[in-house]
């Protein structure tokens, strides 16, 4: 057996954290030969619930789960962490302005970025899930100056998986037959699910898909899928978000398949003209624990417009939290 790795999860008593912890302990994220130590972080009011999660995890007698640490202390929770899932955040409540949401969450992600910088493994891989995920990720990475910006990512994989599902249903093709899909930009209504380079069952998606359906139905159905689930379930996506987080981390560690790629929000290097330093979702390929933007894809006028719109929104979000960066 390999030595155990440490996985820190904030908001671990919440819906997504609860779903993720069990799948990670079962080996879904890092493989059936990788023991794990879970470092579960919550705020004081949720500590009792978190102790219940700990009891359930232990009651599963997972062979890979070596230890569970439950804490409200960031220096304990992030200590030596090899992987970090930042899930806990402040939800938007009725009447709350987006700028208030951004700044309230900033107050969470700034100290968390600092604590990761100070206490986590020098090779830590961080995934930010708590919304607004891109800008929370931007705050965290800007407060971790001793780590590489490439160690911080935000989650777009749920949007990517949702788009795959929509295409699969529309074309009656299994999801495994669909590749080279990209969801660009922000995890918000401006995200751009792009099928320009996508292949479905070996054929180009643009030759199979009716572009009126694509523009008038598909785009908004992916963008608004989260809201649709809230209406149906009375609660926001949880198991699918946890599953997407596991997909994101697994691909980052073990690599994407062949010529295919995935969508990850990463710190922009200026690729595709996106403002340097912005946390933005690009098409990326992963290999040997690293990721690289898929470069030189042709961007048509429609795509350019959509990409610029989502970049504009992220620039506005960045401006709203500039004192936290
Ligand atoms: P829940 O409200 O069920 O759980 C959040 C948990 O975080 C709570 O237990 C709370 O006590 C804890 N928490 C709050 N502040 C904390 C802090 N400073 N440190 C540690 N823990 C803290 O929400 P859940 O459904 O699990 O969603 C969590 C976040 O994921 C939300 O921000 C949500 O909007 C976001 N999502 C992001 C997605 C993405 O694709 N990036 C998709 C799913 C989800 O909407």
Short mmCIF file of C-alpha atoms and ligand atoms in Angstrom, two decimals:
data_model
loop_
_atom_site.label_atom_id
_atom_site.label_comp_id
_atom_site.label_asym_id
_atom_site.label_seq_id
_atom_site.Cartn_x
_atom_site.Cartn_y
_atom_site.Cartn_z
CA UNK A 1 0.00 0.00 0.00
CA UNK A 2 1.12 3.57 -0.73
CA UNK A 3 1.50 6.02 2.17
CA UNK A 4 -1.72 7.92 2.91
CA UNK A 5 -2.33 11.34 1.40
CA UNK A 6 -4.11 14.16 3.22
CA UNK A 7 -7.27 15.65 1.77
CA UNK A 8 -8.67 18.81 3.37
CA UNK A 9 -12.34 19.62 2.76
CA UNK A 10 -14.03 22.83 3.94
CA UNK A 11 -17.79 22.87 4.39
CA UNK A 12 -17.56 19.14 4.94
CA UNK A 13 -20.87 18.93 6.81
CA UNK A 14 -22.72 20.59 3.94
CA UNK A 15 -24.47 18.87 1.06
CA UNK A 16 -21.57 18.66 -1.37
CA UNK A 17 -19.00 17.91 1.33
CA UNK A 18 -21.18 15.10 2.66
CA UNK A 19 -21.46 13.52 -0.78
CA UNK A 20 -17.77 13.98 -1.61
CA UNK A 21 -16.27 12.60 1.60
CA UNK A 22 -17.72 9.12 1.13
CA UNK A 23 -16.75 8.78 -2.52
CA UNK A 24 -13.23 9.99 -1.80
CA UNK A 25 -12.95 7.49 1.06
CA UNK A 26 -14.12 4.73 -1.29
CA UNK A 27 -11.21 5.49 -3.64
CA UNK A 28 -13.14 7.18 -6.45
CA UNK A 29 -10.84 10.21 -6.59
CA UNK A 30 -7.33 8.83 -6.18
CA UNK A 31 -7.73 5.14 -6.86
CA UNK A 32 -8.30 1.89 -5.00
CA UNK A 33 -4.66 1.65 -3.88
CA UNK A 34 -4.40 5.10 -2.30
CA UNK A 35 -5.12 5.40 1.44
CA UNK A 36 -6.44 8.77 2.55
CA UNK A 37 -6.61 10.93 5.67
CA UNK A 38 -9.59 13.29 5.61
CA UNK A 39 -9.15 16.68 7.27
CA UNK A 40 -12.69 18.02 7.55
CA UNK A 41 -13.10 21.73 8.24
CA UNK A 42 -16.28 23.49 9.32
CA UNK A 43 -17.41 26.59 11.13
CA UNK A 44 -18.46 26.28 14.78
CA UNK A 45 -22.27 26.04 14.24
CA UNK A 46 -21.79 23.02 11.96
CA UNK A 47 -19.25 21.21 14.12
CA UNK A 48 -21.74 18.89 15.73
CA UNK A 49 -23.12 17.87 12.34
CA UNK A 50 -19.56 17.32 11.17
CA UNK A 51 -18.97 14.95 14.08
CA UNK A 52 -21.97 12.98 12.79
CA UNK A 53 -20.36 12.83 9.34
CA UNK A 54 -17.16 11.57 10.95
CA UNK A 55 -19.11 8.82 12.77
CA UNK A 56 -20.75 7.72 9.53
CA UNK A 57 -17.47 7.70 7.65
CA UNK A 58 -15.90 5.52 10.33
CA UNK A 59 -18.98 3.26 10.33
CA UNK A 60 -18.37 2.54 6.64
CA UNK A 61 -15.10 0.82 7.62
CA UNK A 62 -13.58 2.00 4.34
CA UNK A 63 -10.32 0.08 3.86
CA UNK A 64 -8.66 3.21 2.40
CA UNK A 65 -9.69 5.63 5.13
CA UNK A 66 -6.82 5.84 7.60
CA UNK A 67 -7.96 8.75 9.73
CA UNK A 68 -10.57 11.48 9.98
CA UNK A 69 -9.68 14.83 11.51
CA UNK A 70 -12.52 17.21 12.37
CA UNK A 71 -11.70 20.84 13.07
CA UNK A 72 -12.62 24.51 12.86
CA UNK A 73 -8.96 25.51 12.97
CA UNK A 74 -7.49 26.23 9.52
CA UNK A 75 -3.93 25.55 10.69
CA UNK A 76 -5.00 22.03 11.72
CA UNK A 77 -7.32 21.43 8.78
CA UNK A 78 -4.86 22.43 6.05
CA UNK A 79 -1.76 21.00 7.73
CA UNK A 80 0.33 19.05 5.21
CA UNK A 81 -2.70 18.71 2.94
CA UNK A 82 -1.88 17.24 -0.47
CA UNK A 83 -5.33 18.04 -1.88
CA UNK A 84 -7.76 20.73 -0.82
CA UNK A 85 -11.43 21.05 -1.73
CA UNK A 86 -12.74 24.49 -0.76
CA UNK A 87 -16.48 23.89 -0.66
CA UNK A 88 -17.73 25.92 2.31
CA UNK A 89 -18.91 29.38 1.43
CA UNK A 90 -21.62 31.85 2.24
CA UNK A 91 -24.79 31.31 0.23
CA UNK A 92 -26.58 34.21 -1.40
CA UNK A 93 -29.63 35.12 0.62
CA UNK A 94 -32.73 37.02 -0.44
CA UNK A 95 -32.06 40.63 -1.23
CA UNK A 96 -28.30 40.19 -1.11
CA UNK A 97 -26.35 42.06 -3.77
CA UNK A 98 -23.76 40.13 -5.76
CA UNK A 99 -21.09 42.54 -4.52
CA UNK A 100 -21.99 41.70 -0.88
CA UNK A 101 -21.80 38.01 -1.72
CA UNK A 102 -18.39 38.50 -3.30
CA UNK A 103 -17.00 40.44 -0.40
CA UNK A 104 -18.47 38.13 2.29
CA UNK A 105 -16.92 35.16 0.55
CA UNK A 106 -13.69 37.03 0.14
CA UNK A 107 -13.46 37.15 3.89
CA UNK A 108 -13.55 33.34 3.89
CA UNK A 109 -11.17 32.69 1.01
CA UNK A 110 -8.48 35.19 1.97
CA UNK A 111 -7.63 33.51 5.30
CA UNK A 112 -8.02 30.11 3.69
CA UNK A 113 -5.54 31.02 0.94
CA UNK A 114 -3.11 32.22 3.59
CA UNK A 115 -3.53 29.10 5.71
CA UNK A 116 -2.94 26.84 2.70
CA UNK A 117 0.13 28.91 1.85
CA UNK A 118 1.43 28.47 5.35
CA UNK A 119 0.44 24.93 6.31
CA UNK A 120 -0.24 22.72 3.30
CA UNK A 121 2.11 20.49 1.34
CA UNK A 122 4.33 22.44 -1.10
CA UNK A 123 2.77 20.30 -3.86
CA UNK A 124 -0.82 20.86 -2.80
CA UNK A 125 -3.53 20.84 -5.45
CA UNK A 126 -6.48 23.11 -4.64
CA UNK A 127 -9.97 23.03 -6.12
CA UNK A 128 -12.40 25.84 -5.27
CA UNK A 129 -16.07 24.85 -5.47
CA UNK A 130 -17.83 27.35 -3.18
CA UNK A 131 -19.52 30.08 -5.19
CA UNK A 132 -18.69 32.45 -6.78
CA UNK A 133 -16.07 29.78 -7.46
CA UNK A 134 -13.82 31.59 -9.96
CA UNK A 135 -13.49 34.75 -7.92
CA UNK A 136 -13.17 32.87 -4.63
CA UNK A 137 -10.35 30.95 -6.32
CA UNK A 138 -8.81 34.23 -7.45
CA UNK A 139 -8.83 35.50 -3.86
CA UNK A 140 -7.33 32.27 -2.50
CA UNK A 141 -4.52 32.13 -5.06
CA UNK A 142 -3.65 35.78 -4.51
CA UNK A 143 -3.21 35.09 -0.82
CA UNK A 144 -0.85 32.15 -1.31
CA UNK A 145 2.29 33.85 -2.63
CA UNK A 146 4.66 30.99 -1.76
CA UNK A 147 2.78 28.50 -3.93
CA UNK A 148 2.53 28.43 -7.71
CA UNK A 149 -0.69 29.87 -9.18
CA UNK A 150 -0.92 26.62 -11.15
CA UNK A 151 -1.76 24.85 -7.87
CA UNK A 152 -5.14 26.64 -7.64
CA UNK A 153 -8.14 25.79 -9.80
CA UNK A 154 -11.89 26.40 -9.67
CA UNK A 155 -14.59 24.00 -10.71
CA UNK A 156 -16.21 24.08 -14.14
CA UNK A 157 -16.49 20.33 -14.41
CA UNK A 158 -20.12 20.22 -13.35
CA UNK A 159 -20.97 22.58 -16.22
CA UNK A 160 -18.83 20.46 -18.55
CA UNK A 161 -20.57 17.26 -17.45
CA UNK A 162 -23.99 18.88 -17.75
CA UNK A 163 -23.18 19.91 -21.33
CA UNK A 164 -21.97 16.39 -22.12
CA UNK A 165 -25.25 14.99 -20.82
CA UNK A 166 -27.35 17.40 -22.91
CA UNK A 167 -25.41 16.51 -26.07
CA UNK A 168 -25.64 12.83 -25.29
CA UNK A 169 -29.43 12.98 -24.87
CA UNK A 170 -29.88 15.08 -28.00
CA UNK A 171 -27.78 12.89 -30.29
CA UNK A 172 -28.44 9.56 -28.56
CA UNK A 173 -24.70 9.06 -28.25
CA UNK A 174 -23.14 7.73 -25.04
CA UNK A 175 -21.14 10.38 -23.17
CA UNK A 176 -18.02 8.31 -23.83
CA UNK A 177 -18.48 9.05 -27.57
CA UNK A 178 -18.32 12.82 -27.03
CA UNK A 179 -15.01 14.64 -26.81
CA UNK A 180 -13.35 18.04 -27.13
CA UNK A 181 -16.10 20.02 -25.51
CA UNK A 182 -15.16 23.24 -23.74
CA UNK A 183 -17.02 25.35 -21.21
CA UNK A 184 -15.28 28.71 -21.16
CA UNK A 185 -15.23 31.41 -18.52
CA UNK A 186 -17.21 31.84 -15.35
CA UNK A 187 -19.30 29.32 -13.40
CA UNK A 188 -22.35 31.54 -13.87
CA UNK A 189 -25.00 32.34 -16.42
CA UNK A 190 -22.36 33.85 -18.75
CA UNK A 191 -20.42 30.58 -19.06
CA UNK A 192 -19.98 29.50 -22.68
CA UNK A 193 -20.42 25.81 -23.50
CA UNK A 194 -18.65 25.59 -26.87
CA UNK A 195 -19.15 22.74 -29.33
CA UNK A 196 -17.09 24.27 -32.18
CA UNK A 197 -14.33 21.67 -31.79
CA UNK A 198 -16.44 18.93 -30.29
CA UNK A 199 -16.66 15.45 -31.77
CA UNK A 200 -19.75 13.27 -31.33
CA UNK A 201 -19.52 9.62 -32.33
CA UNK A 202 -16.52 10.52 -34.52
CA UNK A 203 -18.31 13.31 -36.40
CA UNK A 204 -18.05 17.04 -35.84
CA UNK A 205 -20.76 18.24 -33.45
CA UNK A 206 -21.51 21.26 -35.63
CA UNK A 207 -22.46 18.97 -38.53
CA UNK A 208 -24.81 16.93 -36.32
CA UNK A 209 -26.38 19.60 -34.16
CA UNK A 210 -28.99 22.06 -35.33
CA UNK A 211 -27.41 25.43 -34.57
CA UNK A 212 -30.77 27.02 -33.73
CA UNK A 213 -31.27 24.37 -31.03
CA UNK A 214 -27.67 24.94 -29.94
CA UNK A 215 -28.02 28.70 -29.56
CA UNK A 216 -31.61 28.91 -28.37
CA UNK A 217 -31.97 25.82 -26.19
CA UNK A 218 -28.70 24.08 -25.41
CA UNK A 219 -26.71 27.07 -24.15
CA UNK A 220 -29.33 28.25 -21.70
CA UNK A 221 -30.23 24.73 -20.58
CA UNK A 222 -26.61 24.17 -19.52
CA UNK A 223 -26.27 27.65 -18.04
CA UNK A 224 -29.51 27.31 -16.06
CA UNK A 225 -29.28 23.64 -15.12
CA UNK A 226 -28.37 24.49 -11.53
CA UNK A 227 -31.57 26.54 -11.14
CA UNK A 228 -33.64 23.76 -12.74
CA UNK A 229 -32.31 21.29 -10.18
CA UNK A 230 -33.12 23.64 -7.30
CA UNK A 231 -36.73 23.84 -8.52
CA UNK A 232 -37.00 20.04 -8.91
CA UNK A 233 -35.15 18.95 -5.77
CA UNK A 234 -35.80 21.89 -3.49
CA UNK A 235 -32.05 21.96 -2.90
CA UNK A 236 -29.05 22.72 -5.05
CA UNK A 237 -26.96 20.15 -6.91
CA UNK A 238 -24.97 18.15 -4.42
CA UNK A 239 -24.09 14.60 -5.53
CA UNK A 240 -23.45 15.77 -9.11
CA UNK A 241 -21.25 18.61 -7.83
CA UNK A 242 -19.30 16.19 -5.63
CA UNK A 243 -18.94 13.84 -8.58
CA UNK A 244 -17.65 16.67 -10.77
CA UNK A 245 -15.11 17.63 -8.09
CA UNK A 246 -13.87 14.05 -8.03
CA UNK A 247 -13.65 13.99 -11.86
CA UNK A 248 -11.71 17.27 -11.82
CA UNK A 249 -9.16 16.06 -9.27
CA UNK A 250 -8.85 12.57 -10.78
CA UNK A 251 -8.10 13.99 -14.23
CA UNK A 252 -5.64 16.52 -12.79
CA UNK A 253 -3.75 13.72 -11.03
CA UNK A 254 -4.03 10.88 -13.54
CA UNK A 255 -4.44 12.82 -16.80
CA UNK A 256 -7.12 13.39 -19.40
CA UNK A 257 -7.60 10.74 -22.02
CA UNK A 258 -5.61 10.89 -25.28
CA UNK A 259 -6.49 13.85 -27.48
CA UNK A 260 -9.54 14.73 -25.43
CA UNK A 261 -9.58 17.61 -22.98
CA UNK A 262 -11.67 18.93 -20.13
CA UNK A 263 -12.77 22.33 -18.80
CA UNK A 264 -10.92 23.73 -15.79
CA UNK A 265 -10.89 27.19 -14.37
CA UNK A 266 -7.25 28.18 -13.94
CA UNK A 267 -5.19 31.33 -13.61
CA UNK A 268 -4.95 32.83 -17.09
CA UNK A 269 -1.56 33.20 -18.71
CA UNK A 270 -3.10 35.38 -21.37
CA UNK A 271 -4.11 32.47 -23.62
CA UNK A 272 -6.89 33.34 -26.08
CA UNK A 273 -6.46 37.00 -25.11
CA UNK A 274 -7.94 36.48 -21.63
CA UNK A 275 -6.65 38.97 -19.06
CA UNK A 276 -3.61 37.57 -17.33
CA UNK A 277 -4.18 36.54 -13.74
CA UNK A 278 -7.95 36.05 -14.09
CA UNK A 279 -9.38 32.72 -12.89
CA UNK A 280 -11.01 31.59 -16.14
CA UNK A 281 -12.16 28.27 -17.55
CA UNK A 282 -10.17 27.01 -20.55
CA UNK A 283 -9.91 23.74 -22.43
CA UNK A 284 -7.06 21.89 -20.70
CA UNK A 285 -5.25 18.59 -21.04
CA UNK A 286 -3.75 17.03 -17.93
CA UNK A 287 -0.74 14.75 -17.72
CA UNK A 288 1.53 13.60 -14.87
CA UNK A 289 -0.20 15.84 -12.33
CA UNK A 290 0.06 19.00 -14.46
CA UNK A 291 -2.35 20.72 -16.81
CA UNK A 292 -1.83 22.70 -19.97
CA UNK A 293 -4.20 24.92 -21.93
CA UNK A 294 -5.12 23.49 -25.34
CA UNK A 295 -3.79 26.24 -27.57
CA UNK A 296 -4.41 27.33 -31.14
CA UNK A 297 -8.07 26.38 -31.36
CA UNK A 298 -9.84 28.47 -33.94
CA UNK A 299 -12.30 30.87 -32.31
CA UNK A 300 -15.12 32.10 -34.55
CA UNK A 301 -16.92 35.41 -34.12
CA UNK A 302 -19.81 33.97 -32.11
CA UNK A 303 -17.44 32.20 -29.72
CA UNK A 304 -15.27 35.30 -29.39
CA UNK A 305 -18.29 37.35 -28.39
CA UNK A 306 -19.41 34.76 -25.82
CA UNK A 307 -15.91 34.41 -24.37
CA UNK A 308 -15.52 38.16 -24.07
CA UNK A 309 -18.88 38.48 -22.29
CA UNK A 310 -17.93 35.95 -19.62
CA UNK A 311 -14.48 37.55 -19.27
CA UNK A 312 -16.16 40.94 -18.76
CA UNK A 313 -18.24 39.53 -15.92
CA UNK A 314 -15.15 38.05 -14.25
CA UNK A 315 -13.31 41.36 -14.56
CA UNK A 316 -16.24 43.05 -12.81
CA UNK A 317 -16.13 40.41 -10.06
CA UNK A 318 -12.40 40.95 -9.72
CA UNK A 319 -12.91 44.70 -9.36
CA UNK A 320 -15.49 44.11 -6.62
CA UNK A 321 -12.94 42.22 -4.49
CA UNK A 322 -9.78 44.12 -5.44
CA UNK A 323 -8.97 45.02 -1.83
CA UNK A 324 -8.82 41.30 -1.00
CA UNK A 325 -6.28 40.42 -3.71
P1 LIG B 1 -24.30 23.82 2.07
O1 LIG B 1 -24.90 25.08 2.58
O2 LIG B 1 -25.07 22.55 2.18
O3 LIG B 1 -22.90 23.58 2.80
C1 LIG B 1 -21.94 24.56 2.95
C2 LIG B 1 -21.18 24.23 4.21
O4 LIG B 1 -20.08 25.13 4.30
C3 LIG B 1 -22.00 24.40 5.49
O5 LIG B 1 -21.94 23.21 6.24
C4 LIG B 1 -21.31 25.58 6.20
O6 LIG B 1 -21.34 25.42 7.61
C5 LIG B 1 -19.90 25.46 5.64
N1 LIG B 1 -19.14 26.70 5.72
C6 LIG B 1 -19.56 27.98 5.55
N2 LIG B 1 -18.54 28.84 5.73
C7 LIG B 1 -17.45 28.09 6.00
C8 LIG B 1 -16.10 28.39 6.30
N3 LIG B 1 -15.69 29.67 6.36
N4 LIG B 1 -15.24 27.39 6.53
C9 LIG B 1 -15.66 26.11 6.50
N5 LIG B 1 -16.94 25.75 6.24
C10 LIG B 1 -17.81 26.73 5.99
O7 LIG B 1 -23.87 24.11 0.57
P2 LIG B 1 -23.50 23.07 -0.59
O8 LIG B 1 -24.74 22.66 -1.30
O9 LIG B 1 -22.61 22.02 -0.05
O10 LIG B 1 -22.71 24.04 -1.58
C11 LIG B 1 -21.46 24.55 -1.21
C12 LIG B 1 -21.01 25.59 -2.21
O11 LIG B 1 -20.82 25.01 -3.49
C13 LIG B 1 -22.00 26.74 -2.42
O12 LIG B 1 -21.28 27.96 -2.47
C14 LIG B 1 -22.58 26.45 -3.78
O13 LIG B 1 -23.08 27.60 -4.40
C15 LIG B 1 -21.37 25.88 -4.47
N6 LIG B 1 -21.59 25.13 -5.71
C16 LIG B 1 -20.65 25.23 -6.67
C17 LIG B 1 -20.73 24.54 -7.86
C18 LIG B 1 -19.68 24.67 -8.91
O14 LIG B 1 -19.85 24.08 -9.98
N7 LIG B 1 -18.59 25.41 -8.71
C19 LIG B 1 -21.91 23.68 -8.15
C20 LIG B 1 -22.66 23.27 -6.93
C21 LIG B 1 -22.80 24.35 -5.88
O15 LIG B 1 -23.81 25.22 -6.26
#
